[in-house]
Coordinates of C-alpha atoms in Angstrom, one line a residue:
M10 CA 94.5 -58.7 -128.5
N11 CA 93.7 -62.3 -127.5
P12 CA 92.0 -64.0 -130.4
N13 CA 90.1 -66.3 -128.0
L14 CA 88.2 -63.2 -126.8
T15 CA 87.5 -61.5 -130.1
T16 CA 86.3 -64.6 -132.2
D17 CA 82.5 -64.8 -132.5
R18 CA 81.1 -67.2 -130.0
P19 CA 78.6 -69.9 -131.2
T20 CA 75.8 -70.6 -128.7
F21 CA 75.5 -74.1 -127.4
V22 CA 73.9 -73.8 -123.9
T23 CA 70.5 -75.6 -123.9
H24 CA 69.2 -75.4 -120.4
L25 CA 70.1 -75.7 -116.8
E26 CA 69.4 -78.8 -114.9
C27 CA 68.9 -79.6 -111.1
S28 CA 71.8 -81.8 -110.0
L29 CA 69.5 -83.7 -107.7
T30 CA 66.2 -84.0 -109.5
G31 CA 67.1 -83.4 -113.1
E32 CA 64.4 -80.7 -113.5
H33 CA 65.1 -78.4 -116.3
Y34 CA 65.4 -74.6 -116.1
E35 CA 65.5 -72.1 -118.9
A36 CA 69.0 -70.7 -119.8
D37 CA 69.4 -67.0 -120.1
Q38 CA 67.5 -66.3 -116.9
L39 CA 68.6 -65.4 -113.4
H40 CA 68.7 -68.6 -111.2
G41 CA 70.1 -69.4 -107.8
L42 CA 69.5 -72.9 -106.4
S43 CA 67.0 -75.2 -107.9
R44 CA 63.5 -75.7 -106.3
A45 CA 65.0 -78.7 -104.5
G46 CA 67.6 -76.4 -102.9
R47 CA 70.5 -77.9 -104.9
P48 CA 73.1 -76.6 -107.5
L49 CA 72.1 -76.1 -111.1
L50 CA 74.3 -77.6 -113.8
V51 CA 74.7 -76.0 -117.2
R52 CA 73.9 -78.4 -120.1
Y53 CA 75.2 -78.0 -123.7
D54 CA 74.2 -79.3 -127.1
L55 CA 77.3 -81.6 -127.3
P56 CA 76.5 -83.2 -130.6
S57 CA 76.5 -79.7 -132.3
I58 CA 79.8 -78.9 -130.5
R59 CA 81.2 -82.3 -131.7
A60 CA 80.3 -81.3 -135.3
V61 CA 81.8 -77.8 -135.4
A62 CA 84.7 -77.9 -132.9
P63 CA 87.0 -80.8 -133.5
R64 CA 89.7 -81.5 -130.9
A65 CA 92.4 -80.4 -133.3
M66 CA 90.8 -77.0 -133.6
I67 CA 90.7 -76.5 -129.9
A68 CA 94.3 -77.8 -129.5
A69 CA 95.5 -75.1 -132.1
R70 CA 94.1 -72.1 -130.2
P71 CA 96.2 -70.0 -127.6
T72 CA 96.2 -71.9 -124.4
D73 CA 94.1 -69.8 -122.1
L74 CA 90.8 -70.4 -120.4
W75 CA 88.8 -69.0 -123.2
R76 CA 90.1 -71.5 -125.8
W77 CA 87.3 -73.6 -124.5
R78 CA 84.5 -71.2 -125.4
E79 CA 82.2 -73.7 -127.0
L80 CA 82.0 -75.5 -123.6
L81 CA 81.4 -72.2 -121.7
P82 CA 78.2 -70.4 -121.0
V83 CA 79.0 -66.8 -122.0
R84 CA 77.1 -66.1 -125.3
R85 CA 78.2 -62.6 -126.2
T86 CA 81.9 -61.7 -126.5
S87 CA 81.0 -58.3 -125.1
D88 CA 80.0 -59.9 -121.8
I89 CA 83.5 -61.5 -121.3
V90 CA 85.4 -60.0 -118.4
S91 CA 89.1 -61.0 -118.3
L92 CA 92.3 -60.4 -116.5
G93 CA 94.4 -62.8 -118.5
E94 CA 93.5 -66.4 -117.4
I95 CA 96.4 -68.5 -118.5
E96 CA 96.6 -72.3 -118.8
T97 CA 98.5 -73.2 -115.5
P98 CA 101.6 -75.5 -115.7
L99 CA 102.2 -79.0 -114.4
V100 CA 105.3 -78.7 -112.1
P101 CA 107.1 -81.9 -111.0
I102 CA 108.1 -82.2 -107.4
P103 CA 110.4 -85.3 -107.6
R104 CA 112.2 -84.8 -104.3
S105 CA 109.2 -84.0 -102.0
G106 CA 106.6 -85.9 -104.0
G107 CA 108.0 -88.6 -106.2
P108 CA 109.1 -89.3 -109.8
N109 CA 105.4 -89.2 -111.2
V110 CA 103.9 -86.4 -109.0
L111 CA 103.0 -83.2 -110.7
V112 CA 101.5 -80.0 -109.2
K113 CA 99.0 -78.1 -111.1
D114 CA 100.1 -74.7 -110.0
E115 CA 97.0 -72.6 -109.9
G116 CA 98.8 -69.7 -108.2
R117 CA 99.7 -68.4 -111.6
L118 CA 96.2 -67.2 -112.3
P119 CA 94.9 -63.7 -111.8
T120 CA 94.5 -62.8 -108.1
G121 CA 96.8 -65.7 -107.4
S122 CA 94.5 -68.5 -107.0
F123 CA 92.2 -71.0 -108.8
K124 CA 89.2 -69.0 -107.6
A125 CA 89.8 -66.8 -110.6
R126 CA 88.6 -69.7 -112.9
G127 CA 85.1 -69.9 -111.2
L128 CA 84.7 -66.2 -110.5
V129 CA 85.6 -64.9 -114.0
M130 CA 82.8 -67.1 -115.4
A131 CA 80.3 -66.2 -112.7
V132 CA 80.9 -62.6 -113.0
A133 CA 80.8 -62.6 -116.8
M134 CA 77.3 -64.2 -116.5
A135 CA 76.2 -61.8 -113.9
K136 CA 77.1 -59.0 -116.2
A137 CA 75.2 -60.8 -119.0
L138 CA 72.1 -61.2 -116.9
G139 CA 72.1 -57.7 -115.6
I140 CA 73.1 -58.2 -112.0
K141 CA 74.2 -54.9 -110.3
K142 CA 75.2 -55.9 -106.7
I143 CA 76.7 -59.1 -105.5
A144 CA 77.5 -60.4 -102.0
M145 CA 79.6 -63.5 -101.0
P146 CA 81.0 -65.3 -98.1
T147 CA 84.7 -66.3 -98.4
N148 CA 87.7 -67.7 -96.7
G149 CA 89.9 -65.3 -98.6
N150 CA 90.8 -66.2 -102.2
A151 CA 87.4 -66.3 -103.7
G152 CA 86.5 -62.8 -102.3
A153 CA 89.7 -61.5 -103.9
A154 CA 88.8 -62.9 -107.3
L155 CA 85.2 -61.7 -107.0
A156 CA 86.3 -58.2 -106.1
A157 CA 88.8 -58.0 -109.0
Y158 CA 86.4 -59.2 -111.8
A159 CA 83.2 -57.4 -110.4
T160 CA 85.3 -54.2 -110.2
R161 CA 86.5 -54.6 -113.7
C162 CA 83.0 -54.6 -115.1
G163 CA 81.3 -52.2 -112.7
I164 CA 79.3 -54.6 -110.3
E165 CA 79.1 -53.5 -106.8
T166 CA 80.4 -56.2 -104.4
I167 CA 80.0 -56.9 -100.6
V168 CA 82.2 -59.6 -99.1
F169 CA 81.9 -61.2 -95.8
C170 CA 84.8 -63.3 -94.2
P171 CA 85.6 -65.0 -90.9
D172 CA 87.6 -62.7 -88.7
D173 CA 90.6 -65.0 -88.8
T174 CA 90.9 -65.0 -92.6
P175 CA 94.5 -64.5 -93.7
E176 CA 95.2 -60.7 -93.4
I177 CA 96.5 -60.4 -97.0
N178 CA 93.3 -61.8 -98.4
V179 CA 91.2 -59.3 -96.5
R180 CA 93.2 -56.5 -97.6
E181 CA 93.5 -57.4 -101.3
I182 CA 89.6 -57.9 -101.4
A183 CA 89.3 -54.1 -100.1
A184 CA 92.2 -53.0 -102.4
Q185 CA 90.4 -54.4 -105.5
G186 CA 87.2 -52.5 -104.9
A187 CA 84.8 -54.5 -102.7
R188 CA 83.4 -53.7 -99.3
V189 CA 84.8 -56.4 -96.9
Y190 CA 83.4 -57.2 -93.4
R191 CA 85.1 -59.5 -90.9
V192 CA 82.6 -61.7 -89.1
N193 CA 83.1 -63.5 -85.7
G194 CA 82.2 -67.0 -87.2
L195 CA 82.9 -69.5 -90.0
I196 CA 82.3 -69.2 -93.6
D197 CA 78.7 -70.7 -93.3
D198 CA 78.0 -68.0 -90.6
C199 CA 79.0 -65.5 -93.2
G200 CA 76.9 -67.2 -95.8
A201 CA 73.8 -66.9 -93.6
I202 CA 74.3 -63.2 -93.5
V203 CA 74.6 -63.2 -97.4
G204 CA 71.4 -65.4 -97.6
K205 CA 69.4 -63.1 -95.4
G206 CA 70.4 -60.0 -97.5
A207 CA 69.6 -61.8 -100.7
A208 CA 66.2 -62.8 -99.4
E209 CA 65.5 -59.2 -98.7
G210 CA 66.5 -58.2 -102.2
L211 CA 69.6 -56.3 -101.3
W212 CA 72.0 -58.3 -103.5
F213 CA 72.5 -61.5 -105.5
D214 CA 73.9 -64.4 -103.5
F215 CA 77.2 -65.5 -105.0
S216 CA 77.9 -68.2 -102.4
T217 CA 79.6 -71.4 -103.7
L218 CA 77.3 -73.4 -106.0
K219 CA 74.4 -71.1 -105.3
E220 CA 74.7 -69.7 -108.8
P221 CA 75.2 -72.1 -111.8
Y222 CA 78.4 -70.7 -113.4
R223 CA 81.3 -71.0 -111.1
I224 CA 81.3 -74.8 -111.8
E225 CA 81.7 -73.9 -115.6
G226 CA 84.8 -71.8 -114.9
K227 CA 86.3 -74.4 -112.6
K228 CA 85.8 -77.2 -115.0
T229 CA 88.5 -75.8 -117.2
M230 CA 91.0 -77.4 -114.9
G231 CA 89.8 -80.7 -116.2
L232 CA 89.9 -79.6 -119.8
E233 CA 93.4 -78.4 -119.4
L234 CA 94.5 -81.6 -117.8
A235 CA 93.4 -83.6 -120.8
A236 CA 95.1 -81.3 -123.2
L237 CA 98.3 -81.3 -121.2
F238 CA 98.4 -85.0 -121.0
G239 CA 97.8 -85.6 -124.7
W240 CA 94.1 -86.1 -124.4
K241 CA 94.5 -88.7 -121.7
L242 CA 94.0 -88.3 -118.0
P243 CA 96.4 -88.9 -115.0
H244 CA 95.9 -92.0 -112.8
A245 CA 94.9 -89.8 -109.7
I246 CA 93.9 -86.4 -108.7
F247 CA 94.3 -85.0 -105.3
Y248 CA 92.1 -81.9 -104.9
P249 CA 91.7 -79.7 -101.7
T250 CA 88.1 -79.8 -101.0
G251 CA 86.1 -77.1 -99.1
G252 CA 82.9 -76.4 -101.3
G253 CA 84.3 -78.8 -103.9
T254 CA 83.3 -76.8 -107.0
G255 CA 86.5 -77.7 -108.9
L256 CA 86.3 -81.4 -108.2
I257 CA 82.6 -81.4 -109.3
G258 CA 83.6 -79.3 -112.4
M259 CA 86.4 -81.5 -113.5
W260 CA 84.1 -84.6 -113.2
K261 CA 81.5 -82.8 -115.4
A262 CA 84.4 -81.8 -117.8
F263 CA 85.5 -85.4 -118.2
A264 CA 82.0 -86.5 -119.0
E265 CA 81.5 -83.8 -121.6
M266 CA 84.9 -84.5 -123.3
E267 CA 84.1 -88.2 -123.6
A268 CA 80.7 -87.3 -125.3
L269 CA 82.6 -85.1 -127.7
G270 CA 85.0 -88.0 -128.5
W271 CA 88.0 -86.0 -127.2
I272 CA 88.9 -88.6 -124.5
G273 CA 88.0 -92.2 -123.7
S274 CA 86.1 -93.6 -120.8
E275 CA 89.0 -94.0 -118.4
R276 CA 88.9 -91.7 -115.3
P277 CA 91.4 -90.7 -112.7
K278 CA 90.8 -91.7 -109.1
M279 CA 89.5 -88.5 -107.5
F280 CA 90.8 -87.8 -104.0
A281 CA 88.9 -85.2 -102.0
I282 CA 91.3 -83.8 -99.5
Q283 CA 90.3 -82.1 -96.2
S284 CA 91.8 -81.2 -93.0
S285 CA 91.3 -83.4 -89.9
G286 CA 90.0 -80.3 -88.2
C287 CA 87.2 -79.9 -90.8
A288 CA 86.4 -83.1 -92.6
P289 CA 82.6 -83.4 -93.2
I290 CA 83.0 -84.9 -96.7
V291 CA 85.5 -87.4 -95.3
R292 CA 83.1 -88.4 -92.4
A293 CA 80.2 -88.8 -94.9
F294 CA 82.4 -90.9 -97.3
E295 CA 83.5 -93.3 -94.5
A296 CA 79.9 -93.6 -93.2
G297 CA 78.6 -94.4 -96.7
E298 CA 76.3 -91.4 -96.6
E299 CA 75.3 -89.3 -99.6
H300 CA 75.1 -86.0 -97.7
A301 CA 77.6 -84.6 -95.1
E302 CA 76.4 -83.2 -91.8
R303 CA 77.9 -79.9 -90.6
W304 CA 81.3 -80.1 -88.9
E305 CA 81.2 -78.3 -85.6
D306 CA 84.2 -76.4 -84.2
A307 CA 86.0 -76.4 -87.6
H308 CA 89.7 -75.4 -87.4
T309 CA 92.7 -75.8 -89.6
V310 CA 95.8 -73.8 -90.8
A311 CA 94.4 -74.4 -94.4
A312 CA 91.8 -71.7 -94.2
G313 CA 90.5 -72.4 -97.8
I314 CA 89.2 -75.9 -96.9
R315 CA 87.6 -74.9 -93.7
V316 CA 84.1 -75.2 -94.9
P317 CA 81.8 -76.9 -92.3
R318 CA 79.0 -77.6 -94.8
A319 CA 79.0 -77.9 -98.6
V320 CA 75.8 -77.5 -100.6
G321 CA 77.2 -79.8 -103.3
D322 CA 78.2 -82.5 -100.8
F323 CA 76.5 -85.3 -102.7
L324 CA 78.1 -84.3 -106.0
I325 CA 81.6 -84.4 -104.5
L326 CA 80.8 -87.8 -102.9
R327 CA 79.4 -89.3 -106.1
A328 CA 82.4 -88.2 -108.1
V329 CA 84.9 -89.7 -105.6
R330 CA 82.9 -93.0 -105.3
E331 CA 82.5 -93.3 -109.1
S332 CA 86.1 -92.8 -109.7
G333 CA 87.3 -95.4 -107.2
G334 CA 88.9 -92.6 -105.2
R335 CA 88.6 -91.6 -101.6
A336 CA 87.9 -88.7 -99.3
M337 CA 90.9 -88.2 -97.0
A338 CA 91.8 -86.0 -94.0
V339 CA 95.2 -84.9 -93.0
G340 CA 96.3 -83.0 -90.0
D341 CA 97.9 -79.6 -89.8
P342 CA 101.4 -80.7 -88.8
A343 CA 101.5 -83.0 -92.0
I344 CA 100.2 -80.0 -94.0
L345 CA 102.8 -77.7 -92.8
Q346 CA 105.5 -80.3 -93.3
A347 CA 104.5 -80.8 -96.8
V348 CA 104.5 -77.1 -97.6
E349 CA 108.1 -76.9 -96.1
D350 CA 109.3 -80.0 -98.0
A351 CA 108.0 -78.8 -101.4
A352 CA 109.7 -75.4 -100.9
L353 CA 113.1 -76.6 -99.5
K354 CA 113.4 -79.7 -101.7
D355 CA 111.7 -78.7 -104.9
G356 CA 111.6 -74.8 -104.8
L357 CA 107.8 -74.7 -105.1
L358 CA 106.1 -72.5 -102.5
M359 CA 102.7 -74.2 -102.0
C360 CA 99.7 -72.7 -100.1
P361 CA 98.6 -74.8 -97.1
E362 CA 95.6 -76.2 -99.0
G363 CA 98.1 -77.3 -101.7
G364 CA 100.3 -78.8 -98.9
A365 CA 97.3 -80.8 -97.9
T366 CA 97.2 -82.5 -101.2
L367 CA 101.0 -83.5 -100.9
A368 CA 100.4 -84.8 -97.3
A369 CA 97.4 -86.8 -98.5
Y370 CA 99.4 -88.2 -101.5
R371 CA 102.1 -89.5 -99.1
E372 CA 99.4 -91.1 -96.9
A373 CA 97.7 -92.6 -99.9
L374 CA 101.1 -94.1 -101.1
R375 CA 101.6 -95.5 -97.7
L376 CA 98.2 -97.1 -97.7
G377 CA 98.5 -98.5 -101.2
L378 CA 95.8 -96.4 -102.6
V379 CA 98.1 -95.2 -105.3
D380 CA 101.4 -96.5 -106.7
E381 CA 104.5 -94.5 -107.1
D382 CA 104.5 -95.6 -110.8
E383 CA 101.3 -94.1 -111.4
T384 CA 100.9 -90.3 -112.4
A385 CA 99.4 -88.2 -109.7
V386 CA 98.3 -84.5 -110.1
L387 CA 98.2 -82.4 -106.9
F388 CA 96.3 -79.1 -107.1
N389 CA 98.1 -76.2 -105.5
C390 CA 95.1 -73.7 -105.4
A391 CA 97.0 -70.5 -104.6
T392 CA 100.4 -68.9 -104.5
G393 CA 102.2 -69.5 -101.2
L394 CA 103.2 -65.8 -101.2
K395 CA 99.7 -65.0 -99.8
Y396 CA 100.3 -66.9 -96.6
P397 CA 102.5 -66.2 -93.5
M398 CA 106.0 -67.6 -93.6
A399 CA 108.4 -68.2 -90.9
D400 CA 111.4 -65.7 -90.7
A401 CA 114.5 -67.8 -91.0
S402 CA 116.9 -64.9 -91.8
K403 CA 119.9 -63.8 -89.7
T404 CA 121.5 -60.4 -89.3
L405 CA 125.0 -59.2 -90.1
D406 CA 126.8 -56.1 -88.8
R407 CA 128.6 -54.8 -91.9
F408 CA 130.9 -52.7 -89.7
G409 CA 132.1 -55.8 -87.7
E410 CA 134.2 -58.7 -88.6
I411 CA 132.4 -61.1 -90.9
D412 CA 133.5 -64.7 -91.1
L413 CA 132.4 -65.2 -94.8
G414 CA 133.4 -68.9 -94.6
A415 CA 130.9 -69.6 -91.8
L416 CA 128.1 -68.1 -93.9

């Protein structure tokens, strides 16, 4: 039995806060977006955490997601739902990336993607708050994670996905207990269906950032980075950005850790990576805007970052600008080349969204935005095994003559 799941859990959540206006909302009540229509952020009694949870105590625990329990919102151990959320490794890719490039390989998590981090927390809180039915739009991996965790704790789930969502994602969503519908549109079109049903009281809307707790699960990526780097942070982080929950969550984690005295004030440059076929955050960044307009006719091989509009756009842009980073777009050919290079040169099978971060790192290096002597972390958000792969095999006739030397 994992001791991180059985130890009594002190309560440190104080309230929820509108990310735009700062308005406070009571904890332990069901909330979607704030009255301003923006994401709610969970706030903690950080001085009390600092008094009872020294960094050395955290470091001595088993290295899974629940080691960070004082900085997570689930109050009762009985509400935890888990499929074994491990700390994911940093994998060097010296041949395809460079001597100081490390990939945070999130494909090792349950359901094969980093969506497990956010959905395990959101579902645990849904369980705690008595939610019985959930609906969500997805480009694939989030729906799979939701289906798995919701099924595990008996919550009914309906998932809507674009009709060109990777086939294995659609099938795994259904295989893990959700009802899944293919929609002739993009993820925000799916989201509109979810929102309509939520308004009619048919289900709770679990769209990205429309409930407060997915950020809290995703922020564990930032907590893990600090621990893995000896309570320092890398020089740069390249993050595949659709809804941007993980980038927002990591930026929140860094601020919380500094307040706890676990890290200093230095921050990585945050690079929000999109596809040139769907780059609303990049366009807003380059125009100096705080909000991003919807991207029309979105298309890219990296389905996970094909998000035409993000409700947390201003939070993504703030983190990128405050860090001295940049929002960058890369084309599908560069994405596919990066995936191929990482596999053939370093043996790491990345997903297309992960490949986008490697392609962007190469471009950032060319532009002088990063230096090859600086440590850069690229996020591979899912196992490459979920995506189509070219068949490069050949056939042999075992009954004919085989020129073994030519093989």
